[in-house]
């Protein structure tokens, strides 16, 4: 397939969480043409079933790939990636980069040997996570907990709302109360929304707990895959959402700061 200079990198998430991957990518490839797609009509994915998520993500990405002709697709969502990455790769003709919990770097970092992992309800029950644990966290203790309310907090924060620390404290307390939980020194943010709350999570967990997410690693992977390709960004980049444009109300500043013009409906 011939890649035109304006062919975008399509970054997809259920909401604004994938902007953490977008931000990391812009650090390395500031001039890459990007279309960011948020499935706000489907948010949150974390409370959906595996068949619902797989059908929705594969269907939407198929239609988006047809419309936008991307050079590469990034599923910037742990929930969608741990469930539907294989299926999406089968239906799309372009490279598909997924976002999976950063267990490998966390295992390399921990000194106490105890790692916490926060993600959506759907992500933490995936066999994909079991496999990552068996492969990379062998010999360390991995304690998983679902923190679905953090998704809404991150969405609201990007729309300018203050973050209530109470739900963050509650999750920290529950994690530490798990057997061996007091030894957690490394926390995997296994949902792309969560690094948007890094300051608040850092304040709650304290300076002795390292927060680890995959955004930089994913960005490097994308940059590697498009290396040497002709690129001409048709700036500003595009921010596309499913559902009514009103659901992006309040995001104007966050979008402008990232070089997007305005939210468009898919
Ligand atoms: N940002 C998504 C993830 O990485 C999930 C948010 C949702 O529940 O839709 O897991």
PDB file of N, CA, C and O in Angstrom, residues 24 213-222:
ATOM      1  N   UNK A  24       2.717  11.831  24.354  1.00  0.00           N
ATOM      2  CA  UNK A  24       4.050  11.209  24.287  1.00  0.00           C
ATOM      3  C   UNK A  24       4.524  11.121  22.835  1.00  0.00           C
ATOM      4  O   UNK A  24       5.702  11.326  22.534  1.00  0.00           O
ATOM      5  N   UNK A 213       3.466   3.849  33.539  1.00  0.00           N
ATOM      6  CA  UNK A 213       2.465   3.637  32.480  1.00  0.00           C
ATOM      7  C   UNK A 213       3.195   3.410  31.164  1.00  0.00           C
ATOM      8  O   UNK A 213       4.414   3.591  31.093  1.00  0.00           O
ATOM      9  N   UNK A 214       2.438   3.028  30.148  1.00  0.00           N
ATOM     10  CA  UNK A 214       3.088   2.605  28.910  1.00  0.00           C
ATOM     11  C   UNK A 214       3.197   3.672  27.830  1.00  0.00           C
ATOM     12  O   UNK A 214       3.703   3.380  26.738  1.00  0.00           O
ATOM     13  N   UNK A 215       2.748   4.903  28.107  1.00  0.00           N
ATOM     14  CA  UNK A 215       2.616   5.891  27.028  1.00  0.00           C
ATOM     15  C   UNK A 215       3.917   6.117  26.236  1.00  0.00           C
ATOM     16  O   UNK A 215       3.910   6.083  25.006  1.00  0.00           O
ATOM     17  N   UNK A 216       5.027   6.312  26.956  1.00  0.00           N
ATOM     18  CA  UNK A 216       6.284   6.587  26.241  1.00  0.00           C
ATOM     19  C   UNK A 216       6.721   5.398  25.377  1.00  0.00           C
ATOM     20  O   UNK A 216       7.170   5.567  24.253  1.00  0.00           O
ATOM     21  N   UNK A 217       6.559   4.212  25.945  1.00  0.00           N
ATOM     22  CA  UNK A 217       6.943   3.003  25.211  1.00  0.00           C
ATOM     23  C   UNK A 217       6.104   2.831  23.948  1.00  0.00           C
ATOM     24  O   UNK A 217       6.616   2.466  22.884  1.00  0.00           O
ATOM     25  N   UNK A 218       4.817   3.096  24.049  1.00  0.00           N
ATOM     26  CA  UNK A 218       3.915   2.966  22.886  1.00  0.00           C
ATOM     27  C   UNK A 218       4.311   4.009  21.833  1.00  0.00           C
ATOM     28  O   UNK A 218       4.352   3.711  20.637  1.00  0.00           O
ATOM     29  N   UNK A 219       4.593   5.225  22.302  1.00  0.00           N
ATOM     30  CA  UNK A 219       4.964   6.292  21.364  1.00  0.00           C
ATOM     31  C   UNK A 219       6.244   5.907  20.610  1.00  0.00           C
ATOM     32  O   UNK A 219       6.347   6.098  19.398  1.00  0.00           O
ATOM     33  N   UNK A 220       7.204   5.342  21.340  1.00  0.00           N
ATOM     34  CA  UNK A 220       8.456   4.928  20.680  1.00  0.00           C
ATOM     35  C   UNK A 220       8.189   3.820  19.654  1.00  0.00           C
ATOM     36  O   UNK A 220       8.775   3.802  18.578  1.00  0.00           O
ATOM     37  N   UNK A 221       7.279   2.922  19.996  1.00  0.00           N
ATOM     38  CA  UNK A 221       6.935   1.823  19.083  1.00  0.00           C
ATOM     39  C   UNK A 221       6.306   2.377  17.795  1.00  0.00           C
ATOM     40  O   UNK A 221       6.637   1.959  16.697  1.00  0.00           O
ATOM     41  N   UNK A 222       5.410   3.340  17.954  1.00  0.00           N
ATOM     42  CA  UNK A 222       4.772   3.951  16.775  1.00  0.00           C
ATOM     43  C   UNK A 222       5.835   4.647  15.927  1.00  0.00           C
ATOM     44  O   UNK A 222       5.897   4.460  14.708  1.00  0.00           O
TER      45      UNK A 222
END
